[in-house]
Coordinates of C-alpha atoms and ligand atoms in Angstrom, one line a residue:
M1 CA -60.0 34.3 -65.8
R2 CA -57.4 33.1 -63.2
H3 CA -58.6 30.4 -61.7
E4 CA -56.4 29.0 -57.9
R5 CA -58.3 26.6 -55.2
I6 CA -56.7 29.4 -51.9
V7 CA -56.0 32.7 -52.4
I8 CA -54.4 34.1 -49.5
I9 CA -54.4 38.0 -49.0
G10 CA -51.5 39.1 -47.0
A11 CA -48.0 37.9 -46.4
G12 CA -47.5 39.4 -42.7
P13 CA -47.2 36.2 -39.9
A14 CA -50.8 35.2 -40.7
G15 CA -50.3 34.4 -44.8
V16 CA -47.3 32.9 -44.5
S17 CA -48.2 30.3 -41.8
A18 CA -51.4 29.9 -43.6
A19 CA -49.7 29.4 -46.8
I20 CA -47.3 26.7 -45.4
Q21 CA -49.7 25.0 -43.9
C22 CA -51.7 24.8 -47.7
Q23 CA -49.0 23.3 -48.9
R24 CA -48.4 21.0 -45.9
L25 CA -52.2 19.6 -46.3
G26 CA -51.6 19.5 -50.1
V27 CA -53.3 23.0 -51.6
S28 CA -50.6 24.7 -53.6
P29 CA -52.1 28.2 -52.2
C30 CA -51.5 31.6 -54.5
L31 CA -50.3 34.3 -51.5
L32 CA -50.6 38.1 -52.3
D33 CA -49.3 41.1 -51.3
R34 CA -48.5 44.6 -51.8
D35 CA -44.7 44.3 -50.4
G36 CA -44.1 41.4 -52.5
Q37 CA -42.3 40.1 -49.6
A38 CA -43.2 37.9 -46.5
G39 CA -43.2 39.7 -42.9
G40 CA -46.2 41.9 -42.8
L41 CA -46.1 44.6 -40.0
I42 CA -43.6 42.4 -37.5
G43 CA -40.6 43.9 -40.0
N44 CA -40.6 46.9 -37.7
A45 CA -40.0 45.4 -34.2
W46 CA -37.4 46.6 -32.1
R47 CA -37.3 43.0 -30.4
I48 CA -39.1 40.1 -30.8
E49 CA -38.6 38.0 -27.2
N50 CA -42.0 36.7 -26.5
L51 CA -41.9 33.5 -28.6
A52 CA -41.5 30.5 -26.0
G53 CA -39.6 28.3 -27.9
V54 CA -37.9 30.9 -30.3
T55 CA -34.5 33.0 -29.8
P56 CA -35.6 36.5 -29.5
C57 CA -34.0 38.6 -32.2
D58 CA -35.5 42.3 -34.4
G59 CA -37.9 42.9 -36.9
P60 CA -36.6 42.6 -40.1
A61 CA -34.3 39.1 -38.9
M62 CA -38.0 37.3 -38.7
A63 CA -39.1 39.2 -41.3
G64 CA -36.4 37.2 -43.1
R65 CA -37.1 33.8 -41.1
F66 CA -40.4 34.2 -42.8
Q67 CA -39.1 34.4 -46.3
E68 CA -36.7 31.6 -45.4
S69 CA -39.8 29.3 -43.9
L70 CA -41.4 30.2 -47.0
A71 CA -39.0 28.7 -49.4
R72 CA -38.4 25.5 -47.5
F73 CA -41.7 24.7 -49.0
N74 CA -41.2 26.3 -52.5
L75 CA -43.6 28.9 -51.7
A76 CA -43.2 32.3 -53.0
V77 CA -45.1 35.7 -52.4
E78 CA -46.7 36.9 -55.8
R79 CA -46.9 41.4 -55.4
A80 CA -50.3 42.7 -56.1
V81 CA -53.0 45.3 -54.5
V82 CA -55.9 43.5 -53.8
E83 CA -58.9 45.4 -54.1
R84 CA -62.3 43.5 -53.3
V85 CA -63.4 39.7 -52.4
G86 CA -66.6 39.2 -53.6
H87 CA -69.0 36.5 -54.4
A88 CA -68.8 34.1 -56.8
S89 CA -70.9 31.4 -58.6
T90 CA -68.9 29.3 -57.1
G91 CA -66.4 30.1 -54.4
L92 CA -65.2 33.3 -54.3
L93 CA -64.0 36.4 -56.3
V94 CA -60.7 38.3 -55.9
E95 CA -60.3 41.5 -58.0
G96 CA -57.0 43.4 -57.7
S97 CA -53.2 45.0 -59.4
M98 CA -52.9 41.2 -60.4
G99 CA -56.3 40.8 -62.7
L100 CA -60.1 38.6 -61.4
I101 CA -58.9 35.4 -59.7
A102 CA -61.4 33.0 -58.7
A103 CA -60.7 31.5 -55.7
G104 CA -62.3 27.8 -54.2
A105 CA -61.4 29.9 -50.7
V106 CA -60.2 32.9 -49.5
I107 CA -57.7 33.3 -46.2
L108 CA -57.8 36.8 -45.7
A109 CA -54.7 38.4 -43.3
P110 CA -54.4 41.7 -44.8
G111 CA -53.1 42.7 -41.1
T112 CA -54.3 46.8 -39.8
R113 CA -54.1 49.9 -41.0
P114 CA -52.5 53.0 -38.9
L115 CA -55.1 55.8 -37.4
S116 CA -53.8 59.0 -38.1
L117 CA -54.6 62.6 -37.0
D118 CA -57.4 64.7 -37.0
M119 CA -55.3 68.4 -37.4
P120 CA -54.7 70.6 -39.3
G121 CA -51.4 69.9 -41.8
I122 CA -51.7 66.2 -41.4
S123 CA -53.9 65.5 -44.4
G124 CA -52.3 66.8 -47.0
A125 CA -49.6 66.0 -49.3
T126 CA -46.4 65.4 -46.9
T127 CA -43.3 64.1 -47.1
R128 CA -41.9 64.4 -43.4
V129 CA -45.3 61.7 -41.5
F130 CA -44.6 58.5 -41.9
F131 CA -46.8 55.2 -39.3
E132 CA -44.1 52.6 -39.6
V133 CA -40.5 52.8 -38.5
R134 CA -39.2 50.9 -41.5
D135 CA -40.6 53.4 -44.2
L136 CA -39.1 56.6 -42.0
L137 CA -35.7 54.7 -42.6
R138 CA -36.0 53.5 -45.9
H139 CA -36.7 57.3 -47.0
G140 CA -33.5 58.4 -47.1
A141 CA -30.6 59.3 -44.3
R142 CA -30.9 57.9 -40.8
P143 CA -33.2 60.8 -39.1
N144 CA -31.1 62.7 -36.2
S145 CA -34.3 63.8 -34.8
V146 CA -37.8 62.5 -34.8
L147 CA -41.2 62.9 -33.0
V148 CA -43.1 59.9 -32.1
I149 CA -47.2 60.5 -31.1
G150 CA -48.5 57.6 -29.6
G151 CA -48.2 56.7 -26.3
G152 CA -48.7 52.4 -27.1
E153 CA -46.6 49.9 -27.1
A154 CA -46.1 50.3 -31.1
A155 CA -45.0 54.3 -30.2
C156 CA -42.2 53.1 -27.6
D157 CA -41.5 50.4 -29.6
Y158 CA -40.1 52.9 -32.2
A159 CA -39.1 55.4 -30.3
L160 CA -36.9 52.9 -29.1
S161 CA -35.7 51.8 -32.7
L162 CA -35.3 55.0 -33.8
A163 CA -32.8 55.5 -30.5
A164 CA -30.8 52.8 -31.3
V165 CA -29.8 54.2 -34.8
G166 CA -29.1 57.4 -33.3
A167 CA -31.8 59.3 -33.3
S168 CA -33.4 61.8 -30.5
V169 CA -36.5 60.9 -30.2
T170 CA -39.4 62.7 -28.6
V171 CA -42.8 61.0 -27.2
V172 CA -45.7 62.7 -27.7
M173 CA -48.5 61.7 -25.5
R174 CA -52.0 62.9 -24.5
S175 CA -51.7 60.6 -21.2
G176 CA -49.9 60.8 -18.4
S177 CA -47.6 57.7 -18.8
P178 CA -46.9 55.3 -21.3
R179 CA -50.0 52.4 -21.9
A180 CA -47.3 49.4 -22.6
C181 CA -46.0 46.5 -21.3
R182 CA -44.0 46.8 -18.6
R183 CA -40.3 46.0 -20.3
L184 CA -41.1 48.3 -22.6
V185 CA -42.0 51.0 -20.6
D186 CA -38.6 50.3 -18.2
A187 CA -36.6 50.1 -21.8
V188 CA -37.5 53.7 -22.8
A189 CA -37.2 55.2 -20.0
G190 CA -33.3 53.7 -19.7
T191 CA -32.9 55.2 -22.7
P192 CA -30.7 58.7 -22.4
A193 CA -32.6 59.3 -26.0
I194 CA -35.5 59.1 -25.3
T195 CA -38.1 61.7 -24.3
V196 CA -41.1 61.4 -22.9
C197 CA -43.6 64.5 -23.1
A198 CA -47.1 63.5 -21.1
K199 CA -49.8 65.0 -21.2
T200 CA -49.5 66.8 -24.1
T201 CA -51.8 66.9 -27.3
P202 CA -50.8 67.9 -30.9
R203 CA -52.7 70.7 -32.2
T204 CA -51.4 71.7 -35.2
Y205 CA -48.5 70.4 -37.9
A206 CA -46.0 72.2 -40.2
E207 CA -43.4 70.7 -43.0
G208 CA -40.8 72.9 -44.6
P209 CA -37.9 72.1 -46.5
A210 CA -35.1 71.3 -43.4
S211 CA -38.1 69.5 -40.8
A212 CA -41.5 69.2 -39.2
T213 CA -42.3 71.5 -36.9
L214 CA -45.6 70.5 -34.5
E215 CA -47.6 73.0 -32.5
V216 CA -48.4 71.1 -29.2
D217 CA -51.2 71.9 -25.5
T218 CA -48.6 70.6 -22.7
P219 CA -49.2 71.5 -18.6
E220 CA -47.7 74.6 -19.1
G221 CA -48.8 75.7 -22.5
E222 CA -48.4 75.9 -25.8
A223 CA -45.4 74.9 -27.4
C224 CA -43.1 73.7 -30.4
L225 CA -41.6 70.9 -31.4
R226 CA -39.6 70.5 -34.4
A227 CA -38.1 67.3 -35.8
E228 CA -36.6 65.5 -39.2
G229 CA -39.4 63.4 -39.2
I230 CA -43.1 62.4 -37.4
L231 CA -44.3 59.0 -36.8
I232 CA -47.5 58.2 -36.0
A233 CA -48.5 55.5 -33.7
I234 CA -52.1 56.0 -32.4
G235 CA -53.9 52.6 -33.0
R236 CA -54.6 50.6 -36.6
V237 CA -57.8 49.0 -37.6
S238 CA -58.6 46.1 -39.3
R239 CA -58.1 46.5 -43.6
V240 CA -61.3 43.5 -43.5
P241 CA -64.3 46.0 -44.0
D242 CA -61.9 48.0 -47.1
L243 CA -61.7 45.1 -48.6
L244 CA -64.8 42.9 -48.1
D245 CA -67.9 43.5 -50.8
L246 CA -71.1 45.1 -49.4
D247 CA -72.9 42.4 -50.0
F248 CA -71.5 40.1 -47.1
G249 CA -73.5 42.4 -45.2
S250 CA -72.8 42.8 -41.4
A251 CA -71.3 39.5 -40.8
R252 CA -68.8 39.5 -38.1
T253 CA -65.1 40.2 -39.0
T254 CA -63.8 39.1 -35.7
E255 CA -64.2 35.7 -36.3
I256 CA -62.1 32.9 -38.1
L257 CA -65.4 31.8 -39.7
P258 CA -66.3 30.8 -42.2
F259 CA -68.8 33.6 -42.7
P260 CA -72.3 32.2 -43.8
G261 CA -72.7 31.1 -46.9
A262 CA -68.8 31.7 -47.9
P263 CA -65.4 30.0 -48.2
L264 CA -64.3 33.3 -46.4
F265 CA -61.5 32.5 -43.3
I266 CA -60.7 36.0 -41.5
A267 CA -56.5 35.6 -39.8
G268 CA -54.3 37.4 -37.5
D269 CA -54.5 41.2 -36.8
A270 CA -57.4 41.3 -39.5
R271 CA -59.1 39.6 -36.7
H272 CA -57.9 40.6 -33.7
G273 CA -57.7 44.5 -34.6
G274 CA -54.0 46.8 -33.3
L275 CA -54.3 44.2 -30.2
G276 CA -52.7 41.4 -32.1
Q277 CA -49.6 39.5 -31.2
L278 CA -47.5 37.6 -33.5
A279 CA -48.1 34.1 -31.9
M280 CA -51.9 34.9 -32.6
A281 CA -51.3 35.7 -35.9
L282 CA -49.4 32.7 -36.6
G283 CA -52.0 30.2 -35.0
D284 CA -55.0 32.1 -36.4
G285 CA -52.8 31.1 -40.1
V286 CA -53.0 27.8 -39.0
A287 CA -56.2 27.3 -38.2
A288 CA -57.9 29.4 -41.4
A289 CA -55.4 27.2 -43.4
T290 CA -57.0 23.7 -41.8
R291 CA -61.0 25.1 -42.4
A292 CA -59.6 26.6 -44.9
V293 CA -58.4 22.7 -46.9
A294 CA -61.3 20.9 -45.7
T295 CA -63.7 23.3 -47.2
I296 CA -63.0 22.8 -50.7
T297 CA -61.3 18.7 -51.1
Ligands
FAD1 C1 -43.5 48.0 -34.1 C2 -44.6 46.4 -33.7 C3 -43.4 45.9 -32.4 C4 -44.0 45.1 -32.9 N1 -43.6 43.5 -31.8 C5 -44.2 42.6 -31.1 C6 -43.4 41.8 -30.8 O1 -42.4 42.0 -29.7 N2 -44.1 40.5 -30.5 C7 -45.2 40.1 -30.7 O2 -45.4 39.0 -30.6 N3 -46.1 40.8 -31.7 C8 -45.7 42.3 -32.0 N4 -45.8 43.1 -32.8 C9 -47.5 43.2 -33.9 C10 -47.3 41.5 -34.6 O3 -46.3 42.7 -35.5 C11 -48.2 41.2 -35.4 O4 -49.3 41.0 -34.2 C12 -48.5 41.0 -36.5 O5 -47.3 41.4 -38.0 C13 -49.7 40.4 -36.9 O6 -49.8 39.6 -38.3 P1 -50.6 39.7 -39.4 O7 -50.1 39.0 -41.0 O8 -52.3 39.4 -39.0 O9 -50.4 41.5 -40.1 P2 -49.4 42.1 -40.9 O10 -48.3 41.7 -40.1 O11 -49.8 43.3 -40.6 O12 -49.3 42.0 -42.4 C14 -50.4 41.4 -43.3 C15 -49.6 41.7 -45.2 O13 -50.7 42.3 -45.8 C16 -50.6 43.2 -46.7 N5 -51.4 43.6 -46.8 C17 -52.7 44.5 -46.6 N6 -53.3 45.1 -47.7 C18 -53.6 44.3 -48.6 C19 -53.5 44.4 -50.0 N7 -54.9 45.4 -49.9 N8 -53.5 43.7 -51.4 C20 -52.2 43.0 -50.6 N9 -51.3 42.8 -49.5 C21 -52.1 43.0 -48.5 C22 -49.4 44.1 -46.1 O14 -48.4 43.9 -46.7 C23 -48.7 42.9 -45.3 O15 -47.7 42.0 -45.2 C24 -45.8 44.1 -33.1 C25 -46.1 45.2 -34.0 C26 -45.6 46.6 -34.0 C27 -46.7 47.4 -35.1

């Protein structure tokens, strides 16, 4: 079995910042990510402008900066999908596509997974439904039309990214107006390619060879919306419960910890849920790494 002093799960902002801090403190970490590269969710962002002292840029550029930061510290991301973290006789056992790793300490920074719509047609095999804008844009040619479902920050952000690449975007939301920061709401309102359908509830989904169809209830009655793709942004939840062995019981997953009796530390959106921000993830990474290194040395 492979042995590592510290295993970091996830190479988003929290995992990258934890890896750099471990390296600076003299412990070379094993950094695992299912994507095999750094950046995580932030690679989707339309414009990142809320980091004091950092020149604003878009998500792909920020993800590239994280990759460069790792390289400066001689760190690399190992592509692996982690399935479970459990107790070992000493330390912890990390199990996944890379096999078994016995770890002195684990920093869990796997972020969040998206919530889906509980609606006929959406749960089967779909090729036109996406949960992140970069997956939609990776999928093939730039779409001419997209329905974005959701009324929060991510939905607004995704709509702006899609409009910026020439798509005509319809944002479908149950609420009467977007629930996002003023900067995003104003940007959406000022973008002619974005139409907001407020007080609108999706009912059924179907897809054909050329388009996706969403039947919705609007204040004026039933309507049918069509587009080349659908992007669902109705919320995200921590991936931590999916990864932890049951014997961690009901331990809280919202603190950097450590868990009682286990050298396990949680950082970033995995801890904050869908309300996380980049700066919080970066700070968490540093804090978790500092504690993890102190635990094993
Ligand atoms: C559209 C959008 C725009 C945003 N814009 C901003 C902004 O302008 N400013 C701001 O401050 N914040 C913004 N955010 C929030 C920011 O992206 C997150 O707070 C931040 O990315 C959280 O970092 P993280 O490392 O905790 O998690 P993530 O970025 O989600 O990274 C988690 C990583 O873990 C990996 N992973 C997950 N499960 C496994 C597994 N089982 N095995 C191996 N690897 C795994 C994933 O591949 C991923 O790389 C935005 C978010 C979105 C969706």
